[in-house]
Short mmCIF file of C-alpha atoms in Angstrom, two decimals:
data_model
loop_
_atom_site.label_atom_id
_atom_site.label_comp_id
_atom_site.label_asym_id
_atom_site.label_seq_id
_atom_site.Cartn_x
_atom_site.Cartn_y
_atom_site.Cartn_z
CA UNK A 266 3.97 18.36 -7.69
CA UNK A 267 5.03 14.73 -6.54
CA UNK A 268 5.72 14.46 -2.87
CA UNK A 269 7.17 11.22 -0.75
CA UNK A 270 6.44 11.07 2.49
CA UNK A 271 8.67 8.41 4.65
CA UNK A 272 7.23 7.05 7.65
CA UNK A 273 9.73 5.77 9.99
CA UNK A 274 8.05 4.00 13.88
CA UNK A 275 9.33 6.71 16.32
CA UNK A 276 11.46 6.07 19.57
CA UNK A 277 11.60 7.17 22.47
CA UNK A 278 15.08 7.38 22.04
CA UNK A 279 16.03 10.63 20.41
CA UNK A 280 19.20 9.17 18.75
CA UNK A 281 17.08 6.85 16.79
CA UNK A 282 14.59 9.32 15.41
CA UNK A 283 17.42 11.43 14.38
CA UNK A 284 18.98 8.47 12.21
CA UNK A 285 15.85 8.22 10.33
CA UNK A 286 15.98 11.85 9.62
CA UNK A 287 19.25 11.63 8.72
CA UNK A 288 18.53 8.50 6.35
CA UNK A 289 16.03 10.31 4.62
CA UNK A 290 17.76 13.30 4.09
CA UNK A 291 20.50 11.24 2.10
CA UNK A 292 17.38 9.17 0.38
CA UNK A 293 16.04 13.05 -1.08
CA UNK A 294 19.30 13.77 -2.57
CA UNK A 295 19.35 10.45 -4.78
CA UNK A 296 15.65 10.82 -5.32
CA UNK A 297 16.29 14.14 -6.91
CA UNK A 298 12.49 15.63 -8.06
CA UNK A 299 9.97 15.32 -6.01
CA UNK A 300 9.73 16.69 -2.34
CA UNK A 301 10.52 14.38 0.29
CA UNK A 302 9.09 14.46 4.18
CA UNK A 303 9.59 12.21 7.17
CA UNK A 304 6.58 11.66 9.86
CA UNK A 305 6.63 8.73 12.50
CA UNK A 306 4.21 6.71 13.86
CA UNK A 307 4.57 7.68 17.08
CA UNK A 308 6.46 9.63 19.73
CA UNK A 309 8.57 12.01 17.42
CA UNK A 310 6.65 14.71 15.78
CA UNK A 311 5.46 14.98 12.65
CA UNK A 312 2.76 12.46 12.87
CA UNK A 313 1.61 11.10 9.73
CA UNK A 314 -1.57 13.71 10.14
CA UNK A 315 1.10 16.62 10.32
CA UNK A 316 3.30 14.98 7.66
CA UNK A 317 0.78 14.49 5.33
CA UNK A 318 -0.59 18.00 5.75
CA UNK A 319 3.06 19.45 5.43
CA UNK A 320 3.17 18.28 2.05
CA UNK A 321 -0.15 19.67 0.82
CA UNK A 322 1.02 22.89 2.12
CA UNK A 323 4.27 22.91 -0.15
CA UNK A 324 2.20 22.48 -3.12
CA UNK A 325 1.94 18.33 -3.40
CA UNK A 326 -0.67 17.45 -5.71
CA UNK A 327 0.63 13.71 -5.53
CA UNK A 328 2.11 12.38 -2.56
CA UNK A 329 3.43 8.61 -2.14
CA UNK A 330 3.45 7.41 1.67
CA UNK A 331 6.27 5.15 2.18
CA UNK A 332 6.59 2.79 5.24
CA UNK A 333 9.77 2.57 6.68
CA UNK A 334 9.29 -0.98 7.93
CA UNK A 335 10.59 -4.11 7.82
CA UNK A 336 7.43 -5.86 7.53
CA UNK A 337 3.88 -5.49 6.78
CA UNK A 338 2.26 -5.63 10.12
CA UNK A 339 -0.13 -3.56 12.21
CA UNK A 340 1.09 -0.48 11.33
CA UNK A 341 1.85 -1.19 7.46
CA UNK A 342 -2.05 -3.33 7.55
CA UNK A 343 -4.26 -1.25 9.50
CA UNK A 344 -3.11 2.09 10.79
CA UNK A 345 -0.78 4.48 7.94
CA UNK A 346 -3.89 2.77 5.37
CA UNK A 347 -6.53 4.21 8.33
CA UNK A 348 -4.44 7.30 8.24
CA UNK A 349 -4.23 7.52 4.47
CA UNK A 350 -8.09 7.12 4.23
CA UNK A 351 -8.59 10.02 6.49
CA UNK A 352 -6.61 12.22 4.84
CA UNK A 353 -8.12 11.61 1.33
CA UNK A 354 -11.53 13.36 3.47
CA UNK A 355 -9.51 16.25 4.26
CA UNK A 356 -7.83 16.90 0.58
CA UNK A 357 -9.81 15.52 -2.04
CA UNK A 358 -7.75 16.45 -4.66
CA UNK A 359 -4.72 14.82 -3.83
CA UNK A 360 -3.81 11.94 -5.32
CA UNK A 361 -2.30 9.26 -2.77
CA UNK A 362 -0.02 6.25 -3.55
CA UNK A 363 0.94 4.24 -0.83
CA UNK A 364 4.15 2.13 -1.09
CA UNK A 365 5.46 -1.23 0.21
CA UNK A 366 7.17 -2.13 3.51
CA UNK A 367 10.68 -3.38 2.84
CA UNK A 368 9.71 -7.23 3.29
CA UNK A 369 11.86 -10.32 2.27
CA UNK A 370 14.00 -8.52 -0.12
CA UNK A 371 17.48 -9.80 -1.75
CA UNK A 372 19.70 -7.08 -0.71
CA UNK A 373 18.64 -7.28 2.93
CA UNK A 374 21.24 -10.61 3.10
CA UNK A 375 23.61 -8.63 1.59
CA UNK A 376 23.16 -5.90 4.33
CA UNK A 377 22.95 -8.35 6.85
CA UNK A 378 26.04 -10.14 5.44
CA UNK A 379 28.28 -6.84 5.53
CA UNK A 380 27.04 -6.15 9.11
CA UNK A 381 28.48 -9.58 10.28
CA UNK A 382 31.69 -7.48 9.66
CA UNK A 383 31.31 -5.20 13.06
CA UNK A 384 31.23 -9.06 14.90
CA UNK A 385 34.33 -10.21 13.61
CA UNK A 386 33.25 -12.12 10.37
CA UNK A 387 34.29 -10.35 7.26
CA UNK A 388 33.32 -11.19 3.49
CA UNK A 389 36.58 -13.23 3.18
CA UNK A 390 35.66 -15.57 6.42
CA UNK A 391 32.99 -16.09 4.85
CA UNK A 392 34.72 -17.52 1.50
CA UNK A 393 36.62 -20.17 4.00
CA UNK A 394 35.23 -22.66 5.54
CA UNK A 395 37.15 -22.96 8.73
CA UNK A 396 36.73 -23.95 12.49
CA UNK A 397 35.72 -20.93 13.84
CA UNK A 398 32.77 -20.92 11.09
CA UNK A 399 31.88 -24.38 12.02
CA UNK A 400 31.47 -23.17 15.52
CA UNK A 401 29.71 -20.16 15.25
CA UNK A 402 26.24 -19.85 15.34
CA UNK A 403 24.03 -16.24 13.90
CA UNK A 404 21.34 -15.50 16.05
CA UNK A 405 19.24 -12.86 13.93
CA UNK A 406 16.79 -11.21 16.76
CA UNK A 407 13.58 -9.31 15.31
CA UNK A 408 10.95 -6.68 17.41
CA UNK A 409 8.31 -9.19 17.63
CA UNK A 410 4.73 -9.10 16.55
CA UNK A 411 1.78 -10.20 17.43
CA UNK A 412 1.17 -10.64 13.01
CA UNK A 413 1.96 -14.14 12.47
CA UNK A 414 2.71 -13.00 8.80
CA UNK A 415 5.23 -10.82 9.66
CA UNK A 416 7.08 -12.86 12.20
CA UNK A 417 7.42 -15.33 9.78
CA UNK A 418 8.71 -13.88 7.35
CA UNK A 419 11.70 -12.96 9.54
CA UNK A 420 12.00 -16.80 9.97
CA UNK A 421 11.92 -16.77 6.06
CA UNK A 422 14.96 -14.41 5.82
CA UNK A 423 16.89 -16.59 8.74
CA UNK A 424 16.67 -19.37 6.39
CA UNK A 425 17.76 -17.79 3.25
CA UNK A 426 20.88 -16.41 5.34
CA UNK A 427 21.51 -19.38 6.60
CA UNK A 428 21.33 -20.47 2.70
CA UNK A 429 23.96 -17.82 1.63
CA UNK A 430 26.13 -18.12 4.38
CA UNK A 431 28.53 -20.93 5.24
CA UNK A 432 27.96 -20.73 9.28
CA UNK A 433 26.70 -24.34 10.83
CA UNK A 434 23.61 -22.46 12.71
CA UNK A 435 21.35 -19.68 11.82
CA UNK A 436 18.73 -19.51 14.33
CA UNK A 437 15.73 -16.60 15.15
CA UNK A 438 14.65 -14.79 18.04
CA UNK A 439 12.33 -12.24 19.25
CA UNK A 440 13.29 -9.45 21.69
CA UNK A 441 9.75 -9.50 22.65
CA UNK A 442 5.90 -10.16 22.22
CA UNK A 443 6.31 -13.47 20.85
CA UNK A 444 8.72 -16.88 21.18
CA UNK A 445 11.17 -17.55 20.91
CA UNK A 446 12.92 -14.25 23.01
CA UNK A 447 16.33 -13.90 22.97
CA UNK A 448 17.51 -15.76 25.70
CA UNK A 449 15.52 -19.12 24.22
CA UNK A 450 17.79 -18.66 21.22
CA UNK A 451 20.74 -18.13 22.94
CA UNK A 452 19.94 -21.47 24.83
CA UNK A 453 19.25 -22.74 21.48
CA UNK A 454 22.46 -21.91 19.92
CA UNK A 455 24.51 -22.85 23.04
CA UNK A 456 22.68 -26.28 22.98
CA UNK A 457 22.96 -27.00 19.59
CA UNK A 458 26.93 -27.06 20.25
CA UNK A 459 28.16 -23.35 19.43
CA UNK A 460 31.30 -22.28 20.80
CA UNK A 461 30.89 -18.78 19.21
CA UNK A 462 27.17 -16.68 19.62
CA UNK A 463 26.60 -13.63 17.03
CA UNK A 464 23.59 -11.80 17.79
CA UNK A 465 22.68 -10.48 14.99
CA UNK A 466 20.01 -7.75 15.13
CA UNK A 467 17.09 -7.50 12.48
CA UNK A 468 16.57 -3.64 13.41
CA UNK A 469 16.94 -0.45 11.05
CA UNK A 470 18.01 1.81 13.54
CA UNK A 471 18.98 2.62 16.84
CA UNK A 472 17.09 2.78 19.71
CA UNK A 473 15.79 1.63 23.23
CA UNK A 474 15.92 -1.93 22.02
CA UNK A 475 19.09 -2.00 20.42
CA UNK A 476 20.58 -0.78 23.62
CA UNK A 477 18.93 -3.84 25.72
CA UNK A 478 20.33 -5.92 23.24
CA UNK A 479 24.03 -4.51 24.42
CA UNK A 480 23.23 -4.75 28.16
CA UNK A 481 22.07 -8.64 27.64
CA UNK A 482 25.27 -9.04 26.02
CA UNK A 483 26.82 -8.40 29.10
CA UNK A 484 24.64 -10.64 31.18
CA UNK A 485 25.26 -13.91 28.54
CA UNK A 486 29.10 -13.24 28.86
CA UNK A 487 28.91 -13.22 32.41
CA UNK A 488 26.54 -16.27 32.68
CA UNK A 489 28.62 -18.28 29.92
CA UNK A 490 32.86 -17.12 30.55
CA UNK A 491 33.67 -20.31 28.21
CA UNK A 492 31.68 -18.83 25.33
CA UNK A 493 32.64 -15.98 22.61
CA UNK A 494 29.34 -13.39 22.56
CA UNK A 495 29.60 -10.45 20.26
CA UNK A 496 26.58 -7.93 18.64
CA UNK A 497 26.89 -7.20 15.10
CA UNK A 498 25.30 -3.73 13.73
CA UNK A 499 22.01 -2.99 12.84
CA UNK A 500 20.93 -2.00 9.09
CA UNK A 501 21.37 1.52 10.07
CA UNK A 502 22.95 3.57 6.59
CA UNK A 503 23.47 0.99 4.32
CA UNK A 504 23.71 2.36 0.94
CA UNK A 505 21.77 -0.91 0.01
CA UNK A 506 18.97 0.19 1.64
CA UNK A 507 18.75 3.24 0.49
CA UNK A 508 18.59 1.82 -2.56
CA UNK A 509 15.54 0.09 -1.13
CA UNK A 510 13.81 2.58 0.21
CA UNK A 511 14.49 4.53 -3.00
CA UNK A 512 13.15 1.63 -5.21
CA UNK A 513 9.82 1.62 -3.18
CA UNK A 514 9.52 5.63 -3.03
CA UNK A 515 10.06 5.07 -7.50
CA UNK A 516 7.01 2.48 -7.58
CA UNK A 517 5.10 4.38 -5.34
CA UNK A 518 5.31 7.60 -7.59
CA UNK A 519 4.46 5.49 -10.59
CA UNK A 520 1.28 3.74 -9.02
CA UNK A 521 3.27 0.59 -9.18
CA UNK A 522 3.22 -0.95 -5.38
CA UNK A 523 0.67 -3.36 -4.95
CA UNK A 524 -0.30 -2.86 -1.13
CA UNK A 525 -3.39 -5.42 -1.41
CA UNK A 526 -4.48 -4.02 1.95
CA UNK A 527 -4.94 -0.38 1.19
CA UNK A 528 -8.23 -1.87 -0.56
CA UNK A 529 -8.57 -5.19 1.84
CA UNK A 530 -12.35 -5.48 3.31
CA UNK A 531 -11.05 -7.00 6.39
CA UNK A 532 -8.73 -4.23 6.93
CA UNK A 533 -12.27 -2.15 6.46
CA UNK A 534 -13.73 -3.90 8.81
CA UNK A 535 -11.20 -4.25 11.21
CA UNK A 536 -11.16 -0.44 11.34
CA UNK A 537 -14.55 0.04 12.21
CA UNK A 538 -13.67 -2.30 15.36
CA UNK A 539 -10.73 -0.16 16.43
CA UNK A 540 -12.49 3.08 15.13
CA UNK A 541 -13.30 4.07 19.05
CA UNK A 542 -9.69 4.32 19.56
CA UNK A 543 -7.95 5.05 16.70
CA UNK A 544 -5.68 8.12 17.55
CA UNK A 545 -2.37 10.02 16.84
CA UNK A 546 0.18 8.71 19.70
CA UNK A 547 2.46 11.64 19.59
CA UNK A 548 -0.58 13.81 21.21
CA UNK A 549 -1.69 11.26 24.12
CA UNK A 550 -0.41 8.15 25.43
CA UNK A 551 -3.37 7.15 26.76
CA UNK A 552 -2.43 6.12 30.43
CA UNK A 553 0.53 3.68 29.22
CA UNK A 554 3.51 4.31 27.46
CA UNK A 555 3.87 2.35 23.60
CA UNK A 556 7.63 1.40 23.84
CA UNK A 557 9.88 1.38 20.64
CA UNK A 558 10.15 -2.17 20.25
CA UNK A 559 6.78 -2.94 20.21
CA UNK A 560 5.21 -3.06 16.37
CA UNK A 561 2.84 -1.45 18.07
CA UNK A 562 0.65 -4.41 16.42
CA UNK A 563 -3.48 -3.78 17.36
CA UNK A 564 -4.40 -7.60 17.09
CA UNK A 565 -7.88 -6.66 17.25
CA UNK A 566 -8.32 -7.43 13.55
CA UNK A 567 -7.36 -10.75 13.88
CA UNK A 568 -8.45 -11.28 9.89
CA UNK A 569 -5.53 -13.29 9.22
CA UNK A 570 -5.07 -12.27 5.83
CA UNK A 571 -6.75 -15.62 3.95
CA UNK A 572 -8.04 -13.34 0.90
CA UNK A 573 -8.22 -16.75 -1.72
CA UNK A 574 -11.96 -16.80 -1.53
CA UNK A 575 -14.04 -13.39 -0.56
CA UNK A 576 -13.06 -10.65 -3.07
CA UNK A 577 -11.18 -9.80 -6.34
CA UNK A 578 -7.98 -8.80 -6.34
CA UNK A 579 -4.39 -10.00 -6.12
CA UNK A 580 -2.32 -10.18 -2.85
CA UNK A 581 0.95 -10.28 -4.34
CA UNK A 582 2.88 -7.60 -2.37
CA UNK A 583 5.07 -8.19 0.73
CA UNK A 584 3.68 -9.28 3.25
CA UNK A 585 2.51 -12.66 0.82
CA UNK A 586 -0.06 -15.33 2.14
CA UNK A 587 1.67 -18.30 1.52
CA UNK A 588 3.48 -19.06 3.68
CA UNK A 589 2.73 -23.56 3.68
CA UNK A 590 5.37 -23.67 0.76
CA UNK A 591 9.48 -23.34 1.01
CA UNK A 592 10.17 -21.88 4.66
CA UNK A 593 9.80 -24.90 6.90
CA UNK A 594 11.11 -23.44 9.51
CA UNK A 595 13.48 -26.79 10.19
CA UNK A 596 10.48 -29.46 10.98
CA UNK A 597 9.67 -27.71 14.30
CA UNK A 598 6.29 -27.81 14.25
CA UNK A 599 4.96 -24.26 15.54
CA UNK A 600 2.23 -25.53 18.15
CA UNK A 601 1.90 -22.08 19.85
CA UNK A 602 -1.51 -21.55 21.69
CA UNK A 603 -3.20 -18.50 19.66
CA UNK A 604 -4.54 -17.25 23.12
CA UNK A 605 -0.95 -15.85 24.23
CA UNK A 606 -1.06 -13.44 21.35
CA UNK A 607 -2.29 -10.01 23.66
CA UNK A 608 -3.93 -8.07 21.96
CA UNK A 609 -2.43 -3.99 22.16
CA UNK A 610 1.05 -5.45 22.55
CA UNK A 611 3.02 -2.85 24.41
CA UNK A 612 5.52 -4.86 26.36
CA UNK A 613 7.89 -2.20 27.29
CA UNK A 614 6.45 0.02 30.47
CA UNK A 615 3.61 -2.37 31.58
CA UNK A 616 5.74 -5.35 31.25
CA UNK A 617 4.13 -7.57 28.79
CA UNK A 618 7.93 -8.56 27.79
CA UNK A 619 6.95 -11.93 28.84
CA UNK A 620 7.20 -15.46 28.39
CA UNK A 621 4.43 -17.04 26.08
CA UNK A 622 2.14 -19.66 27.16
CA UNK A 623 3.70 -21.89 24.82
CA UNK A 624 7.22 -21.83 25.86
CA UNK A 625 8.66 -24.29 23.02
CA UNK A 626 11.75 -23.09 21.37
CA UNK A 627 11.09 -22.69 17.63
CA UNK A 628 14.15 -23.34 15.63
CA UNK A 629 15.30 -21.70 11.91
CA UNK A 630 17.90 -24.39 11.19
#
C-alpha cells in the first residue's frame, strides 16, 4: 500500500499546526488512493519518527515523505533526508520516496497575486495602471535562513512578481536571521518614494511570526501617520497550492522527484558532523526554545551545494545551484560578511533576531 506522509515545520502556535492539519486533510480527499499522514518537524506531535512509523503500522509498503516547505533548506537538505535514512534501518522493506519542497514554482505568483486582494489590490487594479499603483510598493517578507540558496531564491520569486505585476517597487525582506529584516525594507520602500507599503508575507500558514508581522504593522503606522501600511494574507488554503502539494505527493509516488540531496555526499558528511546532536525536537528542547520562524537551519554543513565537480549525478531539483544567471537581484552587490551567518539559528527566545554584521540594505528592484 502507497502512503504520503506530509511534513509541515511545527509552531508553537497551536492555530498554525491545526491549519496544516486541516490543509492536508483537504489534500487526502483530492489525492484519493493512497493513505495520507501529517508529522512536523518540531513542536507538534507526530514527529517524523512517529509519522513514519504510523504509516508502517497501517500497512504502507511504500511511503512518499513530502516537505511542506517553501524552500530547500536545513530541514529539506539535512534533517527529514537524516530522518529518512534512519528509518530505512528500522523497516527494511519499505520502500521510501522522498519528494520536493515547493521552491520557485509558477502558481506561487498566482497565489501571491490573489492574496494582494486582502490589502486592497484586486485582479482588476492590477489590469490598470493608475496612481495608486505607481505609488505602492510590495514588500514580500520571508522566515530567513541561514542557506544562502534558499534565501535567494525568495529574492528570485520577488523579481518574477515584480515581473508579473504592474506595481513601481517589489522589494524583499527577512523577518529574521538574515538582512535585510523587515524594518530595512520598509525604510527601503519608504525611501525609494512609496506613498503606499504592502507587506506582503511569504509564509504558508499562521503562526507566531505572522502575528509579529501584525503588531509591527502597528508600530510603522504609528511611526509613519502620512503613509498607507496594510498586511496582505499568507498562502494559507489556496486551492493552488494544493494543487502543489498534490503535484509533488503524485511524483513522489511515481519515483519521479529528483531531491539530489537525499544521495548528496556532503549532506553524508555533514551528518556525521551533526550526528552528536541530531534529535527529535518535540521530545527535548535542549535548554533553548527553537521558535517557529526560525528554518531551524543547522549551518554546520556549510557544503554550499557546488556539486559540478565531485560526483555523478544531476542537481536539477528545487533548490538549483545556479544561481550567477537571471536573478540579479537589481545590481546591489550582496557584500555580506559570511561570519554573521550563526550557526543553530534560533532567533526567537535567545534573541538572535538581530541585526547582521553587514547592515547594507539589499534591494529586489
Amino acid at each position: 500500500m502507497n502512503a504520503v506522509l506530509f511534513v509541515g515545520h511545527g509552531s508553537k502556535d497551536a492555530e498554525g499546526n491545526e491549519e496544516i492539519r486541516q490543509f492536508v486533510g483537504a489534500i487526502a480527499k483530492e489525492l484519493q488512493g493512497p493513505l495520507v499522514e501529517t508529522c512536523f518537524l518540531e513542536f507538534e506531535k507526530p514527529n517524523i519518527r512517529q509519522g513514519i512509523d504510523q504509516c508502517v503500522a497501517k500497512g504502507a509498503t511504500q511511503i512518499a515523505v513530502v516537505p511542506i516547505t517553501l524552500f530547500s533548506a536545513g530541514h529539506a537538505k539535512i534533517h527529514i533526508p537524516a530522518a529518512i535514512d534512519e528509518a530505512k534501518l528500522r523497516h527494511p522493506s519499505i520502500r521510501f520516496n522522498y519528494g520536493r519542497p515547493i521552491g520557485v514554482h509558477e502558481q506561487v505568483l498566482d497565489i501571491l497575486t490573489s492574496r494582494l486582494g486582502g490589502a486592497g489590490i484586486t485582479e482588476a487594479t492590477l489590469q490598470e495602471q493608475g496612481q495608486e499603483l505607481e505609488e505602492t510598493a510590495i514588500l514580500v517578507v520571508g522566515r530567513g535562513s541561514s542557506d544562502a540558496d534558499a534565501n535567494s531564491d525568495l529574492f528570485k520569486i520577488s523579481r518574477l512578481f515584480w515581473e508579473k505585476l504592474k506595481v513601481k517597487w517589489v522589494e524583499t525582506a527577512f523577518i529574521g536571521v538574515t538582512a535585510p529584516l523587515l524594518e530595512e525594507g520598509m525604510e527601503r520602500c519608504l525611501k525609494l518614494g512609496a506613498r503606499k507599503v504592502i507587506i506582503l508575507p511569504y509564509f504558508l500558514f499562521t503562526g507566531v511570526l505572522i502575528k509579529r508581522m501584525e503588531s509591527m504593522l502597528e508600530t510603522f503606522e504609528e511611526r509613519y501617520p502620512e503613509h498607507q501600511f496594510s498586511l496582505a494574507d499568507y498562502f494559507g488554503f489556496h486551492p493552488k497550492l494544493r494543487q502543489i502539494l498534490i503535484e509533488r505527493a503524485t511524483e513522489a509516488l511515481q519515483g519521479e522527484a529528483k531531491m539530489n540531496c537525499d544521495m548528496c555526499q556532503y549532506r553524508i558528511a555533514a551528518m556525521e558532523h551533526i550526528d552528536h546532536h541530531h534529535h527529535d525536537h518535540d521530545d527535548h528542547h535542549h535548554g533553548h526554545d527553537h521558535h517557529d520562524h526560525h528554518d531551524h537551519d543547522h549551518d554546520h554543513h556549510n557544503h554550499d551545494h557546488d556539486h559540478d565537480d565531485h560526483h555523478g549525478h544531476d542537481h536539477d531539483h528545487t533548490h538549483e545551484h545556479k544561481h550567477a544567471d537571471g536573478h540579479d537581484h537589481h545590481d546591489h552587490d550582496h557584500d555580506r560578511d559570511d561570519h554573521h551567518h550563526h550557526d543553530h539559528s534560533h532567533d526567537e527566545e535567545h534573541d538572535h533576531d538581530r541585526q547582521p554584521v553587514n547592515n547594507k540594505t539589499v534591494a529586489s528592484s
